[in-house]
Amino acid sequence: MAINLDSLSPAELQALIKSAEAQMHSARKNHIQEVRTKIEGLLNSAGLTIDEVYPRRGGQGSKGPKAAVAPKYRNPESPAQTWSGRGKRPLWFSEALKKKGVTADSMLIGGAATKSAPAKKVAPKATKKAPAKKPAKKK
């Protein structure tokens, strides 16, 4: 069925496009249903399920509940407030860091960080230097 597109008006072309899109949508739905029926037939004849053939990751699928992360920091002024260290910093954490002597390490759960002695400076290894080049003699 050949259609001469040159002879159609813009309105007729628009109607043809809409009709073709509707036909394409219908044909795609039918094709998907045919493939689905074939797959289900193969699975049934083999005694398998789709989950056995294509297991989902994480056991609960991608939209399952996420495991809670253990808190890493505790508010020194209100121990009920904790933060896992992920995501945006809570206001209490940012405010505490502004105070003199308070560091992120000092708010760690499981013991505040102790001040350790400053690290010793280690001298760099001595390397053998190449002899300096002598300037070329002028003739």
Coordinates of N, CA, C and O in Angstrom, one line a residue:
M1 N 0.8 -1.2 0.0 CA 0.0 0.0 0.0 C 0.9 1.2 0.0 O 1.4 1.7 1.0
A2 N 1.1 1.8 -1.1 CA 2.0 2.9 -1.3 C 1.1 4.2 -1.2 O 0.1 4.3 -1.8
I3 N 1.6 5.1 -0.4 CA 0.9 6.4 -0.2 C 1.8 7.5 -0.8 O 3.0 7.6 -0.4
N4 N 1.3 8.3 -1.6 CA 2.0 9.5 -2.1 C 2.0 10.6 -1.1 O 1.0 11.3 -1.0
L5 N 3.0 10.7 -0.3 CA 3.0 11.7 0.7 C 3.1 13.2 0.2 O 2.6 14.1 0.9
D6 N 3.6 13.3 -1.0 CA 3.7 14.7 -1.6 C 2.3 15.3 -1.9 O 2.2 16.5 -1.9
S7 N 1.3 14.4 -2.1 CA 0.0 14.9 -2.4 C -0.9 15.2 -1.2 O -2.0 15.8 -1.4
L8 N -0.4 14.9 0.0 CA -1.2 15.1 1.2 C -1.0 16.5 1.8 O 0.1 17.0 1.8
S9 N -2.1 17.0 2.4 CA -2.0 18.3 3.1 C -1.4 18.1 4.4 O -1.3 17.0 4.9
P10 N -1.0 19.2 5.1 CA -0.4 19.1 6.5 C -1.4 18.4 7.4 O -1.0 17.6 8.2
A11 N -2.7 18.7 7.3 CA -3.7 18.1 8.2 C -3.8 16.6 7.9 O -3.9 15.8 8.8
E12 N -3.7 16.2 6.6 CA -3.8 14.8 6.3 C -2.5 14.0 6.7 O -2.6 12.9 7.2
L13 N -1.4 14.7 6.6 CA -0.2 14.1 7.1 C -0.2 13.9 8.6 O 0.2 12.8 9.1
Q14 N -0.7 14.9 9.3 CA -0.8 14.7 10.8 C -1.7 13.6 11.2 O -1.4 12.8 12.1
A15 N -2.9 13.5 10.5 CA -3.8 12.4 10.8 C -3.1 11.0 10.4 O -3.3 10.0 11.2
L16 N -2.4 11.0 9.4 CA -1.7 9.7 9.0 C -0.6 9.3 10.1 O -0.5 8.2 10.4
I17 N 0.1 10.4 10.6 CA 1.1 10.1 11.6 C 0.4 9.5 12.9 O 0.9 8.6 13.5
K18 N -0.7 10.2 13.3 CA -1.4 9.7 14.5 C -1.9 8.3 14.3 O -1.8 7.4 15.2
S19 N -2.4 8.0 13.1 CA -2.9 6.6 12.8 C -1.8 5.6 12.8 O -1.9 4.5 13.4
A20 N -0.6 6.0 12.3 CA 0.5 5.1 12.2 C 1.1 4.9 13.6 O 1.4 3.8 14.0
E21 N 1.1 5.9 14.5 CA 1.5 5.8 15.9 C 0.6 4.8 16.6 O 1.1 4.0 17.4
A22 N -0.7 4.9 16.4 CA -1.7 4.1 17.1 C -1.5 2.6 16.6 O -1.5 1.7 17.5
Q23 N -1.3 2.4 15.4 CA -1.0 1.1 14.8 C 0.3 0.5 15.4 O 0.4 -0.7 15.7
M24 N 1.3 1.4 15.5 CA 2.6 0.9 16.0 C 2.5 0.5 17.5 O 3.0 -0.5 17.9
H25 N 1.7 1.3 18.3 CA 1.5 0.9 19.7 C 0.8 -0.4 19.8 O 1.1 -1.2 20.6
S26 N -0.2 -0.6 19.0 CA -1.0 -1.8 19.0 C -0.2 -3.0 18.6 O -0.2 -4.1 19.2
A27 N 0.6 -2.8 17.6 CA 1.5 -3.9 17.1 C 2.5 -4.3 18.1 O 2.9 -5.5 18.4
R28 N 3.1 -3.3 18.8 CA 4.1 -3.5 19.9 C 3.5 -4.3 21.0 O 4.1 -5.2 21.6
K29 N 2.2 -3.9 21.5 CA 1.6 -4.6 22.5 C 1.3 -6.1 22.2 O 1.5 -7.0 23.0
N30 N 0.9 -6.3 20.9 CA 0.7 -7.7 20.5 C 2.0 -8.5 20.4 O 2.0 -9.7 20.8
H31 N 3.1 -7.9 20.0 CA 4.3 -8.6 19.9 C 4.8 -8.9 21.3 O 5.3 -10.0 21.5
I32 N 4.7 -8.0 22.3 CA 5.1 -8.3 23.7 C 4.3 -9.4 24.2 O 4.8 -10.3 24.9
Q33 N 3.0 -9.4 24.0 CA 2.1 -10.5 24.5 C 2.5 -11.9 23.9 O 2.6 -12.9 24.6
E34 N 2.9 -11.9 22.6 CA 3.3 -13.1 22.0 C 4.6 -13.7 22.6 O 4.7 -14.8 22.9
V35 N 5.5 -12.8 22.8 CA 6.8 -13.2 23.4 C 6.6 -13.7 24.8 O 7.2 -14.7 25.2
R36 N 5.8 -12.9 25.6 CA 5.5 -13.3 27.0 C 4.9 -14.7 27.0 O 5.2 -15.5 27.9
T37 N 3.9 -15.0 26.1 CA 3.3 -16.3 26.0 C 4.3 -17.4 25.7 O 4.3 -18.5 26.3
K38 N 5.2 -17.2 24.8 CA 6.3 -18.1 24.5 C 7.2 -18.4 25.7 O 7.5 -19.5 26.0
I39 N 7.6 -17.3 26.4 CA 8.4 -17.5 27.5 C 7.7 -18.3 28.6 O 8.3 -19.2 29.2
E40 N 6.5 -17.9 28.9 CA 5.7 -18.7 29.9 C 5.6 -20.1 29.6 O 5.7 -21.0 30.4
G41 N 5.4 -20.4 28.3 CA 5.3 -21.8 27.8 C 6.6 -22.6 28.0 O 6.6 -23.7 28.5
L42 N 7.8 -21.9 27.7 CA 9.1 -22.5 27.9 C 9.3 -22.8 29.4 O 9.8 -23.8 29.8
L43 N 9.0 -21.8 30.3 CA 9.2 -21.9 31.7 C 8.3 -23.1 32.3 O 8.8 -23.9 33.1
N44 N 7.1 -23.1 31.8 CA 6.2 -24.2 32.3 C 6.7 -25.5 31.9 O 6.6 -26.5 32.7
S45 N 7.1 -25.7 30.7 CA 7.6 -27.0 30.2 C 8.8 -27.4 30.9 O 9.1 -28.6 31.1
A46 N 9.6 -26.5 31.3 CA 10.9 -26.8 32.1 C 10.6 -26.9 33.6 O 11.6 -27.2 34.3
G47 N 9.5 -26.5 34.0 CA 9.2 -26.5 35.5 C 9.9 -25.5 36.3 O 10.3 -25.7 37.4
L48 N 10.1 -24.3 35.6 CA 10.9 -23.2 36.3 C 10.0 -22.0 36.4 O 8.9 -21.9 35.8
T49 N 10.5 -21.0 37.2 CA 9.8 -19.7 37.3 C 10.8 -18.7 36.8 O 12.0 -18.9 36.7
I50 N 10.2 -17.5 36.5 CA 11.1 -16.4 36.0 C 12.1 -16.0 37.1 O 13.2 -15.6 36.7
D51 N 11.8 -16.1 38.4 CA 12.7 -15.7 39.4 C 13.9 -16.7 39.5 O 14.9 -16.4 39.9
E52 N 13.6 -18.0 39.1 CA 14.7 -18.9 39.2 C 15.7 -18.7 38.0 O 16.9 -18.9 38.1
V53 N 15.1 -18.3 36.9 CA 15.9 -18.0 35.7 C 16.6 -16.7 35.8 O 17.8 -16.6 35.5
Y54 N 15.9 -15.7 36.3 CA 16.5 -14.3 36.4 C 16.3 -13.9 37.9 O 15.4 -13.2 38.2
P55 N 17.3 -14.3 38.8 CA 17.1 -13.9 40.2 C 17.3 -12.4 40.4 O 18.0 -11.8 39.7
R56 N 16.5 -11.9 41.3 CA 16.6 -10.5 41.6 C 17.7 -10.3 42.6 O 18.0 -11.1 43.5
R57 N 18.4 -9.1 42.5 CA 19.5 -8.8 43.4 C 18.9 -8.3 44.7 O 17.9 -7.7 44.8
G58 N 19.7 -8.6 45.8 CA 19.3 -8.1 47.1 C 18.1 -8.9 47.8 O 17.7 -8.5 48.9
G59 N 17.6 -9.8 47.1 CA 16.5 -10.6 47.7 C 15.1 -9.9 47.7 O 14.1 -10.5 47.6
Q60 N 15.1 -8.6 47.9 CA 13.8 -7.9 47.9 C 13.6 -7.1 46.7 O 12.6 -6.3 46.7
G61 N 14.4 -7.1 45.7 CA 14.2 -6.3 44.6 C 14.9 -4.9 44.8 O 15.4 -4.6 45.9
S62 N 14.9 -4.1 43.8 CA 15.6 -2.8 43.9 C 14.8 -1.8 44.7 O 15.3 -0.8 45.1
K63 N 13.5 -2.1 44.9 CA 12.7 -1.1 45.6 C 12.4 -1.5 47.0 O 11.5 -0.9 47.7
G64 N 13.1 -2.5 47.5 CA 12.9 -3.0 48.9 C 13.4 -2.0 49.9 O 14.2 -1.0 49.5
P65 N 13.2 -2.1 51.2 CA 13.7 -1.2 52.2 C 15.2 -1.4 52.3 O 15.7 -2.4 52.2
K66 N 15.8 -0.2 52.5 CA 17.3 -0.2 52.7 C 17.6 -0.5 54.1 O 16.9 -0.1 55.0
A67 N 18.7 -1.2 54.3 CA 19.2 -1.4 55.7 C 19.6 -0.2 56.3 O 20.3 0.7 55.7
A68 N 19.3 0.0 57.6 CA 19.7 1.2 58.3 C 21.2 1.1 58.6 O 21.8 0.1 58.8
V69 N 21.9 2.3 58.6 CA 23.3 2.4 58.8 C 23.5 2.8 60.3 O 22.8 3.6 60.8
A70 N 24.4 2.1 60.9 CA 24.7 2.4 62.3 C 25.2 3.8 62.5 O 25.9 4.3 61.7
P71 N 24.7 4.5 63.6 CA 25.2 5.9 63.8 C 26.7 5.9 64.1 O 27.2 5.0 64.7
K72 N 27.3 7.0 63.6 CA 28.8 7.1 63.8 C 29.1 8.2 64.8 O 30.1 8.2 65.4
Y73 N 28.2 9.3 64.8 CA 28.5 10.5 65.6 C 27.3 10.7 66.6 O 26.2 10.4 66.3
R74 N 27.6 11.2 67.8 CA 26.6 11.5 68.8 C 26.8 13.0 69.2 O 27.9 13.5 69.4
N75 N 25.6 13.6 69.4 CA 25.6 15.0 69.8 C 26.0 15.1 71.3 O 25.4 14.4 72.1
P76 N 27.1 15.8 71.6 CA 27.6 15.8 73.0 C 26.6 16.5 73.9 O 26.5 16.2 75.1
E77 N 25.8 17.4 73.4 CA 24.8 18.1 74.3 C 23.5 17.3 74.4 O 22.8 17.5 75.4
S78 N 23.2 16.5 73.4 CA 21.9 15.7 73.5 C 22.2 14.3 72.9 O 22.2 14.1 71.7
P79 N 22.6 13.4 73.8 CA 23.0 12.1 73.3 C 22.0 11.3 72.5 O 22.3 10.3 71.8
A80 N 20.7 11.7 72.5 CA 19.7 11.0 71.7 C 19.9 11.3 70.2 O 19.4 10.6 69.4
Q81 N 20.6 12.4 69.9 CA 20.8 12.8 68.5 C 22.1 12.2 68.0 O 23.2 12.4 68.5
T82 N 21.9 11.4 66.9 CA 23.0 10.7 66.3 C 23.0 11.0 64.8 O 22.0 11.4 64.2
W83 N 24.1 10.6 64.2 CA 24.2 10.8 62.7 C 25.2 9.7 62.2 O 26.2 9.4 62.8
S84 N 24.8 9.1 61.0 CA 25.6 8.0 60.5 C 26.8 8.5 59.7 O 27.7 7.7 59.4
G85 N 26.9 9.8 59.5 CA 28.0 10.3 58.7 C 27.7 10.3 57.2 O 28.6 10.7 56.4
R86 N 26.5 9.9 56.8 CA 26.1 9.9 55.4 C 25.1 11.0 55.2 O 24.3 11.3 56.1
G87 N 25.1 11.6 54.0 CA 24.1 12.6 53.7 C 24.5 13.9 54.3 O 25.7 14.2 54.7
K88 N 23.6 14.9 54.2 CA 23.8 16.2 54.7 C 24.1 16.2 56.2 O 23.4 15.5 57.0
R89 N 25.0 17.1 56.6 CA 25.4 17.2 58.0 C 24.2 17.7 58.8 O 23.6 18.7 58.4
P90 N 23.8 17.2 59.9 CA 22.8 17.8 60.7 C 23.2 19.1 61.3 O 24.4 19.3 61.5
L91 N 22.3 19.9 61.7 CA 22.6 21.2 62.2 C 23.4 21.2 63.5 O 24.3 21.9 63.7
W92 N 23.0 20.2 64.4 CA 23.7 20.1 65.6 C 25.2 19.8 65.4 O 26.1 20.2 66.2
F93 N 25.5 19.0 64.4 CA 26.9 18.6 64.1 C 27.7 19.8 63.6 O 28.8 20.1 64.1
S94 N 27.1 20.6 62.7 CA 27.8 21.8 62.2 C 28.0 22.8 63.3 O 29.0 23.4 63.4
E95 N 27.0 23.0 64.1 CA 27.1 24.0 65.2 C 28.2 23.5 66.2 O 28.9 24.3 66.8
A96 N 28.2 22.2 66.5 CA 29.2 21.7 67.5 C 30.6 21.9 67.0 O 31.5 22.2 67.7
L97 N 30.8 21.8 65.7 CA 32.2 22.0 65.1 C 32.7 23.4 65.2 O 33.9 23.6 65.2
K98 N 31.7 24.3 65.3 CA 32.1 25.8 65.4 C 32.7 26.1 66.8 O 33.3 27.1 67.0
K99 N 32.4 25.2 67.8 CA 32.8 25.5 69.2 C 34.3 25.1 69.3 O 34.8 24.2 68.7
K100 N 35.0 25.9 70.2 CA 36.4 25.7 70.4 C 36.7 24.3 71.0 O 36.0 23.9 72.0
G101 N 37.6 23.6 70.4 CA 38.0 22.3 71.0 C 37.2 21.1 70.5 O 37.5 20.0 70.9
V102 N 36.1 21.3 69.8 CA 35.3 20.2 69.3 C 35.6 19.9 67.9 O 35.7 20.7 67.0
T103 N 35.9 18.6 67.7 CA 36.2 18.1 66.4 C 35.3 17.0 66.0 O 34.6 16.5 66.9
A104 N 35.3 16.6 64.8 CA 34.4 15.5 64.4 C 34.8 14.2 65.1 O 34.0 13.4 65.5
D105 N 36.1 14.0 65.3 CA 36.6 12.8 66.0 C 36.2 12.8 67.5 O 35.9 11.7 68.0
S106 N 36.0 14.0 68.1 CA 35.6 14.0 69.5 C 34.1 13.6 69.6 O 33.7 13.3 70.7
M107 N 33.3 13.6 68.5 CA 31.9 13.2 68.6 C 31.7 11.8 68.1 O 30.5 11.4 68.0
L108 N 32.7 11.1 67.8 CA 32.6 9.7 67.4 C 32.0 8.9 68.5 O 32.3 9.0 69.6
I109 N 31.1 7.9 68.1 CA 30.5 7.0 69.1 C 31.5 5.9 69.3 O 32.2 5.5 68.4
G110 N 31.6 5.4 70.5 CA 32.5 4.3 70.8 C 33.8 4.9 71.3 O 34.9 4.3 71.2
G111 N 33.8 6.0 71.9 CA 35.0 6.6 72.5 C 35.4 7.8 71.8 O 35.6 7.8 70.6
A112 N 35.7 8.9 72.5 CA 36.2 10.1 71.8 C 37.6 9.9 71.5 O 38.3 9.2 72.1
A113 N 38.0 10.5 70.4 CA 39.4 10.4 70.0 C 40.3 11.1 71.0 O 40.0 12.2 71.4
T114 N 41.4 10.5 71.2 CA 42.3 11.1 72.2 C 43.3 11.9 71.4 O 43.7 11.5 70.2
K115 N 43.8 12.9 72.0 CA 44.8 13.7 71.3 C 46.1 13.0 71.3 O 46.6 12.6 72.4
S116 N 46.7 12.7 70.2 CA 47.9 12.0 70.1 C 49.1 13.0 69.9 O 48.9 14.1 69.5
A117 N 50.3 12.5 70.2 CA 51.4 13.3 70.0 C 51.6 13.6 68.5 O 51.2 12.8 67.6
P118 N 52.1 14.8 68.1 CA 52.2 15.1 66.7 C 53.1 14.1 66.1 O 54.1 13.6 66.7
A119 N 52.9 13.8 64.8 CA 53.7 12.8 64.1 C 55.1 13.3 63.9 O 55.3 14.5 63.7
K120 N 56.0 12.4 64.1 CA 57.4 12.8 63.9 C 57.7 13.0 62.4 O 57.3 12.3 61.6
K121 N 58.5 14.1 62.2 CA 58.9 14.3 60.8 C 60.1 13.4 60.5 O 61.0 13.2 61.2
V122 N 59.9 12.7 59.4 CA 60.9 11.8 58.9 C 61.7 12.5 57.8 O 61.1 13.0 56.9
A123 N 63.0 12.4 57.9 CA 63.8 13.0 56.9 C 63.7 12.2 55.6 O 63.6 11.0 55.6
P124 N 63.6 12.9 54.5 CA 63.5 12.1 53.2 C 64.8 11.3 53.0 O 65.9 11.6 53.4
K125 N 64.6 10.2 52.3 CA 65.7 9.4 51.9 C 66.7 10.1 51.1 O 66.4 10.9 50.2
A126 N 68.0 9.9 51.4 CA 69.0 10.5 50.6 C 69.1 9.8 49.3 O 69.2 8.6 49.2
T127 N 69.2 10.6 48.2 CA 69.3 9.9 46.9 C 70.6 10.4 46.3 O 71.1 11.5 46.5
K128 N 71.2 9.6 45.5 CA 72.4 9.9 44.9 C 72.1 10.8 43.7 O 71.3 10.5 42.8
K129 N 72.8 12.0 43.7 CA 72.6 12.9 42.7 C 73.5 12.7 41.6 O 74.7 12.3 41.8
A130 N 73.1 13.0 40.4 CA 74.0 12.9 39.2 C 74.9 14.1 39.3 O 74.6 15.2 39.7
P131 N 76.2 13.9 38.8 CA 77.1 15.0 38.8 C 76.6 16.1 37.9 O 76.0 15.9 36.9
A132 N 77.0 17.3 38.4 CA 76.5 18.5 37.6 C 77.3 18.5 36.3 O 78.4 18.1 36.2
K133 N 76.6 18.9 35.2 CA 77.2 19.0 33.9 C 78.1 20.2 33.8 O 77.8 21.3 34.3
K134 N 79.2 20.0 33.3 CA 80.2 21.1 33.1 C 79.8 21.8 31.8 O 79.4 21.2 30.8
P135 N 79.9 23.1 31.8 CA 79.6 23.9 30.6 C 80.6 23.5 29.5 O 81.8 23.2 29.7
A136 N 80.1 23.5 28.3 CA 80.9 23.1 27.1 C 81.9 24.2 26.9 O 81.7 25.4 27.1
K137 N 83.1 23.8 26.5 CA 84.2 24.7 26.2 C 84.0 25.4 24.9 O 83.6 24.8 23.9
K138 N 84.2 26.7 24.9 CA 84.1 27.4 23.6 C 85.4 27.3 22.9 O 86.5 27.4 23.5
K139 N 85.3 27.2 21.6 CA 86.5 27.1 20.8 C 86.9 28.4 20.2 O 86.3 29.3 19.9

